[in-house]
Amino acid sequence: MTVNHSGVIVKEKIYGPSPYLMNFPLPSCSGCGSPMACKIIMDVLEELGVVERAIVVVGIGCAGFGFFRTKMDMTMCAHGAAPSVALGIKQANYDDAIVFTVQGDGDCAAIGAGYLVNSAARGDKITVFMLNNTNYGTTGGQMAPTTLIGQVTTTTPGGRNAIAHGYPLHIAEMVATIKGVAYSARGATNNFANYQRTRKYVKSALQKQIDGVGFSFVEILVACPVNWHLEPIKAMKRLEEVIAEYPLGEFRDLEALD
Ligand SMILES: Cc1ncc(C[n+]2csc(CCOP(=O)(O)OP(=O)(O)O)c2C)c(N)n1
Ligand code: SF4
């Protein structure tokens, strides 16, 4: 509390709803991790003071639902094409806009893999956030490239089998090998420590774009209780298994491209 110039005690806001959030319910299921990841991204944009020049490109799926109630410029685009649409917006805005995508793992790592890899190779000065819930959430829980070995999905009712269905794809590590990439990391939302760590990764990725270094990427592991057939708390716990396959950390962090 502080006293203003008229001697009146005023309360300082130390926590509360963001002025950039509209108050209406999200379409996400209870316990869905995707809005948590969106909240991290929004908080970091506010902290960096760039919300008003930020433009989000959401892919097709549940991943971007958290942005439906933000007061910022947003577009949705064809499944997988978000990095290319983001690049077009970035170029049209002469680098002034902070442009980022929010995509599911199916959108980004399956149908959108070509867009992702070539955007990274060009060193597009955009940021891609891939929310990995190890399945195609929106369409009822089919296998994605990121599905764990043994995981039951609607298209792998006996569990994913490496011989029949291939191995899980480690996107953050793969992106980190591409020369146009300034930053690549993987975070998670399963506990407070990892939430804060992810926040740091999101901030570093957006800072690379602000500094004009190159392409930046953060994979965020999130829960999908409905398609995992788990209650929300158990789904959060299951993220530990997902982390065992997909270790958290920074895989590339450059001040300038080679
Ligand atoms: C070209 C095309 N193919 C298929 C679909 C159907 N489709 C909509 S959402 C989706 C899956 C999304 O899964 P993911 O990207 O993992 O995101 P999540 O919903 O899990 O966040 C699919 C296959 C579509 N909309 N467009
Ligand atoms: S289906 Fe899964 S990813 Fe989609 S809103 Fe529900 S819990 Fe979230």
PDB file of N, CA and C in Angstrom, residues 57-127:
ATOM      1  N   VAL A  57      -0.083 -16.130 -34.744  1.00  0.00           N
ATOM      2  CA  VAL A  57      -0.644 -16.964 -35.814  1.00  0.00           C
ATOM      3  C   VAL A  57      -0.910 -18.323 -35.185  1.00  0.00           C
ATOM      4  N   VAL A  58      -2.182 -18.673 -35.024  1.00  0.00           N
ATOM      5  CA  VAL A  58      -2.472 -19.962 -34.392  1.00  0.00           C
ATOM      6  C   VAL A  58      -2.753 -21.010 -35.468  1.00  0.00           C
ATOM      7  N   GLY A  59      -2.238 -22.204 -35.203  1.00  0.00           N
ATOM      8  CA  GLY A  59      -2.486 -23.322 -36.099  1.00  0.00           C
ATOM      9  C   GLY A  59      -3.883 -23.883 -35.860  1.00  0.00           C
ATOM     10  N   ILE A  60      -4.195 -24.955 -36.550  1.00  0.00           N
ATOM     11  CA  ILE A  60      -5.510 -25.582 -36.388  1.00  0.00           C
ATOM     12  C   ILE A  60      -5.406 -26.583 -35.236  1.00  0.00           C
ATOM     13  N   GLY A  61      -6.254 -26.426 -34.231  1.00  0.00           N
ATOM     14  CA  GLY A  61      -6.227 -27.359 -33.103  1.00  0.00           C
ATOM     15  C   GLY A  61      -6.484 -26.638 -31.800  1.00  0.00           C
ATOM     16  N   CYS A  62      -6.384 -27.393 -30.705  1.00  0.00           N
ATOM     17  CA  CYS A  62      -6.670 -26.833 -29.382  1.00  0.00           C
ATOM     18  C   CYS A  62      -5.565 -25.910 -28.900  1.00  0.00           C
ATOM     19  N   ALA A  63      -4.354 -26.071 -29.441  1.00  0.00           N
ATOM     20  CA  ALA A  63      -3.181 -25.391 -28.890  1.00  0.00           C
ATOM     21  C   ALA A  63      -3.380 -23.882 -28.747  1.00  0.00           C
ATOM     22  N   GLY A  64      -4.024 -23.266 -29.725  1.00  0.00           N
ATOM     23  CA  GLY A  64      -4.133 -21.803 -29.718  1.00  0.00           C
ATOM     24  C   GLY A  64      -5.351 -21.263 -29.003  1.00  0.00           C
ATOM     25  N   PHE A  65      -6.180 -22.147 -28.440  1.00  0.00           N
ATOM     26  CA  PHE A  65      -7.437 -21.679 -27.826  1.00  0.00           C
ATOM     27  C   PHE A  65      -7.212 -20.540 -26.823  1.00  0.00           C
ATOM     28  N   GLY A  66      -6.106 -20.602 -26.078  1.00  0.00           N
ATOM     29  CA  GLY A  66      -5.833 -19.596 -25.046  1.00  0.00           C
ATOM     30  C   GLY A  66      -5.796 -18.188 -25.608  1.00  0.00           C
ATOM     31  N   PHE A  67      -5.497 -18.058 -26.895  1.00  0.00           N
ATOM     32  CA  PHE A  67      -5.391 -16.721 -27.493  1.00  0.00           C
ATOM     33  C   PHE A  67      -6.726 -16.188 -27.980  1.00  0.00           C
ATOM     34  N   PHE A  68      -7.772 -17.016 -27.935  1.00  0.00           N
ATOM     35  CA  PHE A  68      -9.073 -16.547 -28.418  1.00  0.00           C
ATOM     36  C   PHE A  68      -9.602 -15.394 -27.587  1.00  0.00           C
ATOM     37  N   ARG A  69      -9.124 -15.276 -26.343  1.00  0.00           N
ATOM     38  CA  ARG A  69      -9.667 -14.197 -25.510  1.00  0.00           C
ATOM     39  C   ARG A  69      -8.633 -13.111 -25.213  1.00  0.00           C
ATOM     40  N   THR A  70      -7.572 -13.055 -26.020  1.00  0.00           N
ATOM     41  CA  THR A  70      -6.602 -11.981 -25.802  1.00  0.00           C
ATOM     42  C   THR A  70      -6.925 -10.809 -26.709  1.00  0.00           C
ATOM     43  N   LYS A  71      -6.599  -9.614 -26.193  1.00  0.00           N
ATOM     44  CA  LYS A  71      -6.837  -8.408 -26.999  1.00  0.00           C
ATOM     45  C   LYS A  71      -5.566  -8.127 -27.793  1.00  0.00           C
ATOM     46  N   MET A  72      -5.250  -8.991 -28.717  1.00  0.00           N
ATOM     47  CA  MET A  72      -4.101  -8.749 -29.581  1.00  0.00           C
ATOM     48  C   MET A  72      -4.423  -9.261 -30.974  1.00  0.00           C
ATOM     49  N   ASP A  73      -3.645  -8.821 -31.934  1.00  0.00           N
ATOM     50  CA  ASP A  73      -3.913  -9.226 -33.311  1.00  0.00           C
ATOM     51  C   ASP A  73      -3.622 -10.713 -33.474  1.00  0.00           C
ATOM     52  N   MET A  74      -4.536 -11.399 -34.130  1.00  0.00           N
ATOM     53  CA  MET A  74      -4.406 -12.847 -34.255  1.00  0.00           C
ATOM     54  C   MET A  74      -4.961 -13.301 -35.599  1.00  0.00           C
ATOM     55  N   THR A  75      -4.359 -14.320 -36.164  1.00  0.00           N
ATOM     56  CA  THR A  75      -4.970 -14.971 -37.319  1.00  0.00           C
ATOM     57  C   THR A  75      -4.803 -16.469 -37.166  1.00  0.00           C
ATOM     58  N   MET A  76      -5.714 -17.198 -37.786  1.00  0.00           N
ATOM     59  CA  MET A  76      -5.609 -18.658 -37.806  1.00  0.00           C
ATOM     60  C   MET A  76      -5.335 -19.017 -39.263  1.00  0.00           C
ATOM     61  N   CYS A  77      -4.617 -20.092 -39.481  1.00  0.00           N
ATOM     62  CA  CYS A  77      -4.291 -20.380 -40.885  1.00  0.00           C
ATOM     63  C   CYS A  77      -4.399 -21.871 -41.163  1.00  0.00           C
ATOM     64  N   ALA A  78      -4.198 -22.220 -42.427  1.00  0.00           N
ATOM     65  CA  ALA A  78      -4.308 -23.621 -42.832  1.00  0.00           C
ATOM     66  C   ALA A  78      -3.370 -24.486 -41.987  1.00  0.00           C
ATOM     67  N   HIS A  79      -3.823 -25.708 -41.721  1.00  0.00           N
ATOM     68  CA  HIS A  79      -3.102 -26.656 -40.872  1.00  0.00           C
ATOM     69  C   HIS A  79      -1.627 -26.754 -41.267  1.00  0.00           C
ATOM     70  N   GLY A  80      -0.725 -26.421 -40.362  1.00  0.00           N
ATOM     71  CA  GLY A  80       0.714 -26.582 -40.579  1.00  0.00           C
ATOM     72  C   GLY A  80       1.416 -25.383 -41.165  1.00  0.00           C
ATOM     73  N   ALA A  81       0.663 -24.451 -41.760  1.00  0.00           N
ATOM     74  CA  ALA A  81       1.293 -23.366 -42.533  1.00  0.00           C
ATOM     75  C   ALA A  81       1.688 -22.158 -41.695  1.00  0.00           C
ATOM     76  N   ALA A  82       1.526 -22.228 -40.380  1.00  0.00           N
ATOM     77  CA  ALA A  82       1.705 -21.034 -39.542  1.00  0.00           C
ATOM     78  C   ALA A  82       3.062 -20.345 -39.709  1.00  0.00           C
ATOM     79  N   PRO A  83       4.191 -21.063 -39.792  1.00  0.00           N
ATOM     80  CA  PRO A  83       5.465 -20.327 -39.934  1.00  0.00           C
ATOM     81  C   PRO A  83       5.510 -19.479 -41.210  1.00  0.00           C
ATOM     82  N   SER A  84       4.938 -19.984 -42.303  1.00  0.00           N
ATOM     83  CA  SER A  84       4.962 -19.216 -43.553  1.00  0.00           C
ATOM     84  C   SER A  84       4.057 -17.998 -43.459  1.00  0.00           C
ATOM     85  N   VAL A  85       2.895 -18.162 -42.828  1.00  0.00           N
ATOM     86  CA  VAL A  85       1.982 -17.026 -42.653  1.00  0.00           C
ATOM     87  C   VAL A  85       2.645 -15.992 -41.736  1.00  0.00           C
ATOM     88  N   ALA A  86       3.312 -16.480 -40.692  1.00  0.00           N
ATOM     89  CA  ALA A  86       4.012 -15.563 -39.767  1.00  0.00           C
ATOM     90  C   ALA A  86       5.093 -14.784 -40.504  1.00  0.00           C
ATOM     91  N   LEU A  87       5.811 -15.449 -41.379  1.00  0.00           N
ATOM     92  CA  LEU A  87       6.866 -14.757 -42.134  1.00  0.00           C
ATOM     93  C   LEU A  87       6.257 -13.660 -43.009  1.00  0.00           C
ATOM     94  N   GLY A  88       5.133 -13.969 -43.680  1.00  0.00           N
ATOM     95  CA  GLY A  88       4.472 -12.960 -44.520  1.00  0.00           C
ATOM     96  C   GLY A  88       4.080 -11.746 -43.706  1.00  0.00           C
ATOM     97  N   ILE A  89       3.529 -11.998 -42.512  1.00  0.00           N
ATOM     98  CA  ILE A  89       3.106 -10.876 -41.649  1.00  0.00           C
ATOM     99  C   ILE A  89       4.323 -10.076 -41.197  1.00  0.00           C
ATOM    100  N   LYS A  90       5.368 -10.793 -40.847  1.00  0.00           N
ATOM    101  CA  LYS A  90       6.594 -10.123 -40.387  1.00  0.00           C
ATOM    102  C   LYS A  90       7.135  -9.213 -41.492  1.00  0.00           C
ATOM    103  N   GLN A  91       7.196  -9.738 -42.707  1.00  0.00           N
ATOM    104  CA  GLN A  91       7.753  -8.943 -43.808  1.00  0.00           C
ATOM    105  C   GLN A  91       6.864  -7.752 -44.134  1.00  0.00           C
ATOM    106  N   ALA A  92       5.534  -7.957 -44.072  1.00  0.00           N
ATOM    107  CA  ALA A  92       4.614  -6.860 -44.373  1.00  0.00           C
ATOM    108  C   ALA A  92       4.708  -5.756 -43.329  1.00  0.00           C
ATOM    109  N   ASN A  93       5.128  -6.117 -42.137  1.00  0.00           N
ATOM    110  CA  ASN A  93       5.239  -5.129 -41.061  1.00  0.00           C
ATOM    111  C   ASN A  93       6.668  -4.610 -40.908  1.00  0.00           C
ATOM    112  N   TYR A  94       7.508  -4.890 -41.887  1.00  0.00           N
ATOM    113  CA  TYR A  94       8.882  -4.371 -41.888  1.00  0.00           C
ATOM    114  C   TYR A  94       9.603  -4.605 -40.564  1.00  0.00           C
ATOM    115  N   ASP A  95       9.461  -5.812 -40.061  1.00  0.00           N
ATOM    116  CA  ASP A  95      10.208  -6.229 -38.864  1.00  0.00           C
ATOM    117  C   ASP A  95       9.773  -5.534 -37.569  1.00  0.00           C
ATOM    118  N   ASP A  96       8.777  -4.663 -37.643  1.00  0.00           N
ATOM    119  CA  ASP A  96       8.388  -3.952 -36.440  1.00  0.00           C
ATOM    120  C   ASP A  96       7.525  -4.823 -35.526  1.00  0.00           C
ATOM    121  N   ALA A  97       6.776  -5.723 -36.138  1.00  0.00           N
ATOM    122  CA  ALA A  97       5.874  -6.567 -35.351  1.00  0.00           C
ATOM    123  C   ALA A  97       6.638  -7.736 -34.730  1.00  0.00           C
ATOM    124  N   ILE A  98       6.160  -8.178 -33.584  1.00  0.00           N
ATOM    125  CA  ILE A  98       6.688  -9.392 -32.962  1.00  0.00           C
ATOM    126  C   ILE A  98       5.705 -10.489 -33.363  1.00  0.00           C
ATOM    127  N   VAL A  99       6.135 -11.383 -34.217  1.00  0.00           N
ATOM    128  CA  VAL A  99       5.216 -12.366 -34.799  1.00  0.00           C
ATOM    129  C   VAL A  99       5.605 -13.755 -34.328  1.00  0.00           C
ATOM    130  N   PHE A 100       4.619 -14.456 -33.808  1.00  0.00           N
ATOM    131  CA  PHE A 100       4.910 -15.811 -33.325  1.00  0.00           C
ATOM    132  C   PHE A 100       3.750 -16.739 -33.643  1.00  0.00           C
ATOM    133  N   THR A 101       4.048 -18.032 -33.700  1.00  0.00           N
ATOM    134  CA  THR A 101       3.003 -19.017 -33.952  1.00  0.00           C
ATOM    135  C   THR A 101       2.767 -19.823 -32.675  1.00  0.00           C
ATOM    136  N   VAL A 102       1.553 -20.338 -32.552  1.00  0.00           N
ATOM    137  CA  VAL A 102       1.237 -21.293 -31.488  1.00  0.00           C
ATOM    138  C   VAL A 102       0.582 -22.480 -32.181  1.00  0.00           C
ATOM    139  N   GLN A 103       1.277 -23.614 -32.154  1.00  0.00           N
ATOM    140  CA  GLN A 103       0.839 -24.781 -32.922  1.00  0.00           C
ATOM    141  C   GLN A 103       0.866 -26.035 -32.054  1.00  0.00           C
ATOM    142  N   GLY A 104      -0.016 -26.959 -32.349  1.00  0.00           N
ATOM    143  CA  GLY A 104       0.037 -28.262 -31.695  1.00  0.00           C
ATOM    144  C   GLY A 104       1.171 -29.088 -32.290  1.00  0.00           C
ATOM    145  N   ASP A 105       1.455 -30.227 -31.664  1.00  0.00           N
ATOM    146  CA  ASP A 105       2.541 -31.071 -32.174  1.00  0.00           C
ATOM    147  C   ASP A 105       2.148 -31.727 -33.498  1.00  0.00           C
ATOM    148  N   GLY A 106       0.862 -32.006 -33.695  1.00  0.00           N
ATOM    149  CA  GLY A 106       0.420 -32.554 -34.979  1.00  0.00           C
ATOM    150  C   GLY A 106       0.581 -31.495 -36.062  1.00  0.00           C
ATOM    151  N   ASP A 107       0.082 -30.303 -35.771  1.00  0.00           N
ATOM    152  CA  ASP A 107       0.142 -29.184 -36.715  1.00  0.00           C
ATOM    153  C   ASP A 107       1.591 -28.875 -37.096  1.00  0.00           C
ATOM    154  N   CYS A 108       2.472 -28.831 -36.107  1.00  0.00           N
ATOM    155  CA  CYS A 108       3.842 -28.363 -36.314  1.00  0.00           C
ATOM    156  C   CYS A 108       4.777 -29.476 -36.803  1.00  0.00           C
ATOM    157  N   ALA A 109       4.621 -30.688 -36.222  1.00  0.00           N
ATOM    158  CA  ALA A 109       5.621 -31.738 -36.466  1.00  0.00           C
ATOM    159  C   ALA A 109       5.184 -32.756 -37.515  1.00  0.00           C
ATOM    160  N   ALA A 110       3.895 -32.743 -37.903  1.00  0.00           N
ATOM    161  CA  ALA A 110       3.434 -33.690 -38.925  1.00  0.00           C
ATOM    162  C   ALA A 110       3.118 -32.906 -40.201  1.00  0.00           C
ATOM    163  N   ILE A 111       1.878 -32.444 -40.335  1.00  0.00           N
ATOM    164  CA  ILE A 111       1.505 -31.761 -41.589  1.00  0.00           C
ATOM    165  C   ILE A 111       2.347 -30.506 -41.819  1.00  0.00           C
ATOM    166  N   GLY A 112       2.808 -29.873 -40.733  1.00  0.00           N
ATOM    167  CA  GLY A 112       3.565 -28.619 -40.875  1.00  0.00           C
ATOM    168  C   GLY A 112       5.069 -28.788 -40.825  1.00  0.00           C
ATOM    169  N   ALA A 113       5.575 -30.016 -40.844  1.00  0.00           N
ATOM    170  CA  ALA A 113       7.020 -30.212 -40.665  1.00  0.00           C
ATOM    171  C   ALA A 113       7.834 -29.511 -41.747  1.00  0.00           C
ATOM    172  N   GLY A 114       7.350 -29.543 -42.974  1.00  0.00           N
ATOM    173  CA  GLY A 114       8.082 -28.896 -44.075  1.00  0.00           C
ATOM    174  C   GLY A 114       8.162 -27.391 -43.887  1.00  0.00           C
ATOM    175  N   TYR A 115       7.044 -26.792 -43.447  1.00  0.00           N
ATOM    176  CA  TYR A 115       7.024 -25.346 -43.209  1.00  0.00           C
ATOM    177  C   TYR A 115       8.011 -24.996 -42.088  1.00  0.00           C
ATOM    178  N   LEU A 116       7.978 -25.807 -41.032  1.00  0.00           N
ATOM    179  CA  LEU A 116       8.827 -25.547 -39.860  1.00  0.00           C
ATOM    180  C   LEU A 116      10.304 -25.588 -40.247  1.00  0.00           C
ATOM    181  N   VAL A 117      10.700 -26.689 -40.878  1.00  0.00           N
ATOM    182  CA  VAL A 117      12.114 -26.910 -41.187  1.00  0.00           C
ATOM    183  C   VAL A 117      12.643 -25.821 -42.124  1.00  0.00           C
ATOM    184  N   ASN A 118      11.846 -25.445 -43.121  1.00  0.00           N
ATOM    185  CA  ASN A 118      12.336 -24.447 -44.075  1.00  0.00           C
ATOM    186  C   ASN A 118      12.321 -23.032 -43.496  1.00  0.00           C
ATOM    187  N   SER A 119      11.390 -22.769 -42.591  1.00  0.00           N
ATOM    188  CA  SER A 119      11.400 -21.475 -41.912  1.00  0.00           C
ATOM    189  C   SER A 119      12.654 -21.370 -41.046  1.00  0.00           C
ATOM    190  N   ALA A 120      12.972 -22.473 -40.349  1.00  0.00           N
ATOM    191  CA  ALA A 120      14.171 -22.509 -39.503  1.00  0.00           C
ATOM    192  C   ALA A 120      15.428 -22.362 -40.370  1.00  0.00           C
ATOM    193  N   ALA A 121      15.453 -23.036 -41.509  1.00  0.00           N
ATOM    194  CA  ALA A 121      16.633 -22.990 -42.378  1.00  0.00           C
ATOM    195  C   ALA A 121      16.834 -21.592 -42.971  1.00  0.00           C
ATOM    196  N   ARG A 122      15.716 -20.894 -43.232  1.00  0.00           N
ATOM    197  CA  ARG A 122      15.844 -19.525 -43.777  1.00  0.00           C
ATOM    198  C   ARG A 122      16.251 -18.539 -42.687  1.00  0.00           C
ATOM    199  N   GLY A 123      16.161 -18.979 -41.440  1.00  0.00           N
ATOM    200  CA  GLY A 123      16.451 -18.050 -40.346  1.00  0.00           C
ATOM    201  C   GLY A 123      15.393 -16.971 -40.234  1.00  0.00           C
ATOM    202  N   ASP A 124      14.123 -17.339 -40.552  1.00  0.00           N
ATOM    203  CA  ASP A 124      13.035 -16.356 -40.443  1.00  0.00           C
ATOM    204  C   ASP A 124      13.034 -15.761 -39.034  1.00  0.00           C
ATOM    205  N   LYS A 125      12.865 -14.468 -38.950  1.00  0.00           N
ATOM    206  CA  LYS A 125      12.912 -13.814 -37.625  1.00  0.00           C
ATOM    207  C   LYS A 125      11.518 -13.827 -36.998  1.00  0.00           C
ATOM    208  N   ILE A 126      11.087 -15.051 -36.736  1.00  0.00           N
ATOM    209  CA  ILE A 126       9.793 -15.301 -36.085  1.00  0.00           C
ATOM    210  C   ILE A 126      10.055 -16.281 -34.937  1.00  0.00           C
ATOM    211  N   THR A 127       9.029 -16.503 -34.118  1.00  0.00           N
ATOM    212  CA  THR A 127       9.152 -17.467 -33.023  1.00  0.00           C
ATOM    213  C   THR A 127       8.035 -18.491 -33.151  1.00  0.00           C
TER     214      THR A 127
END
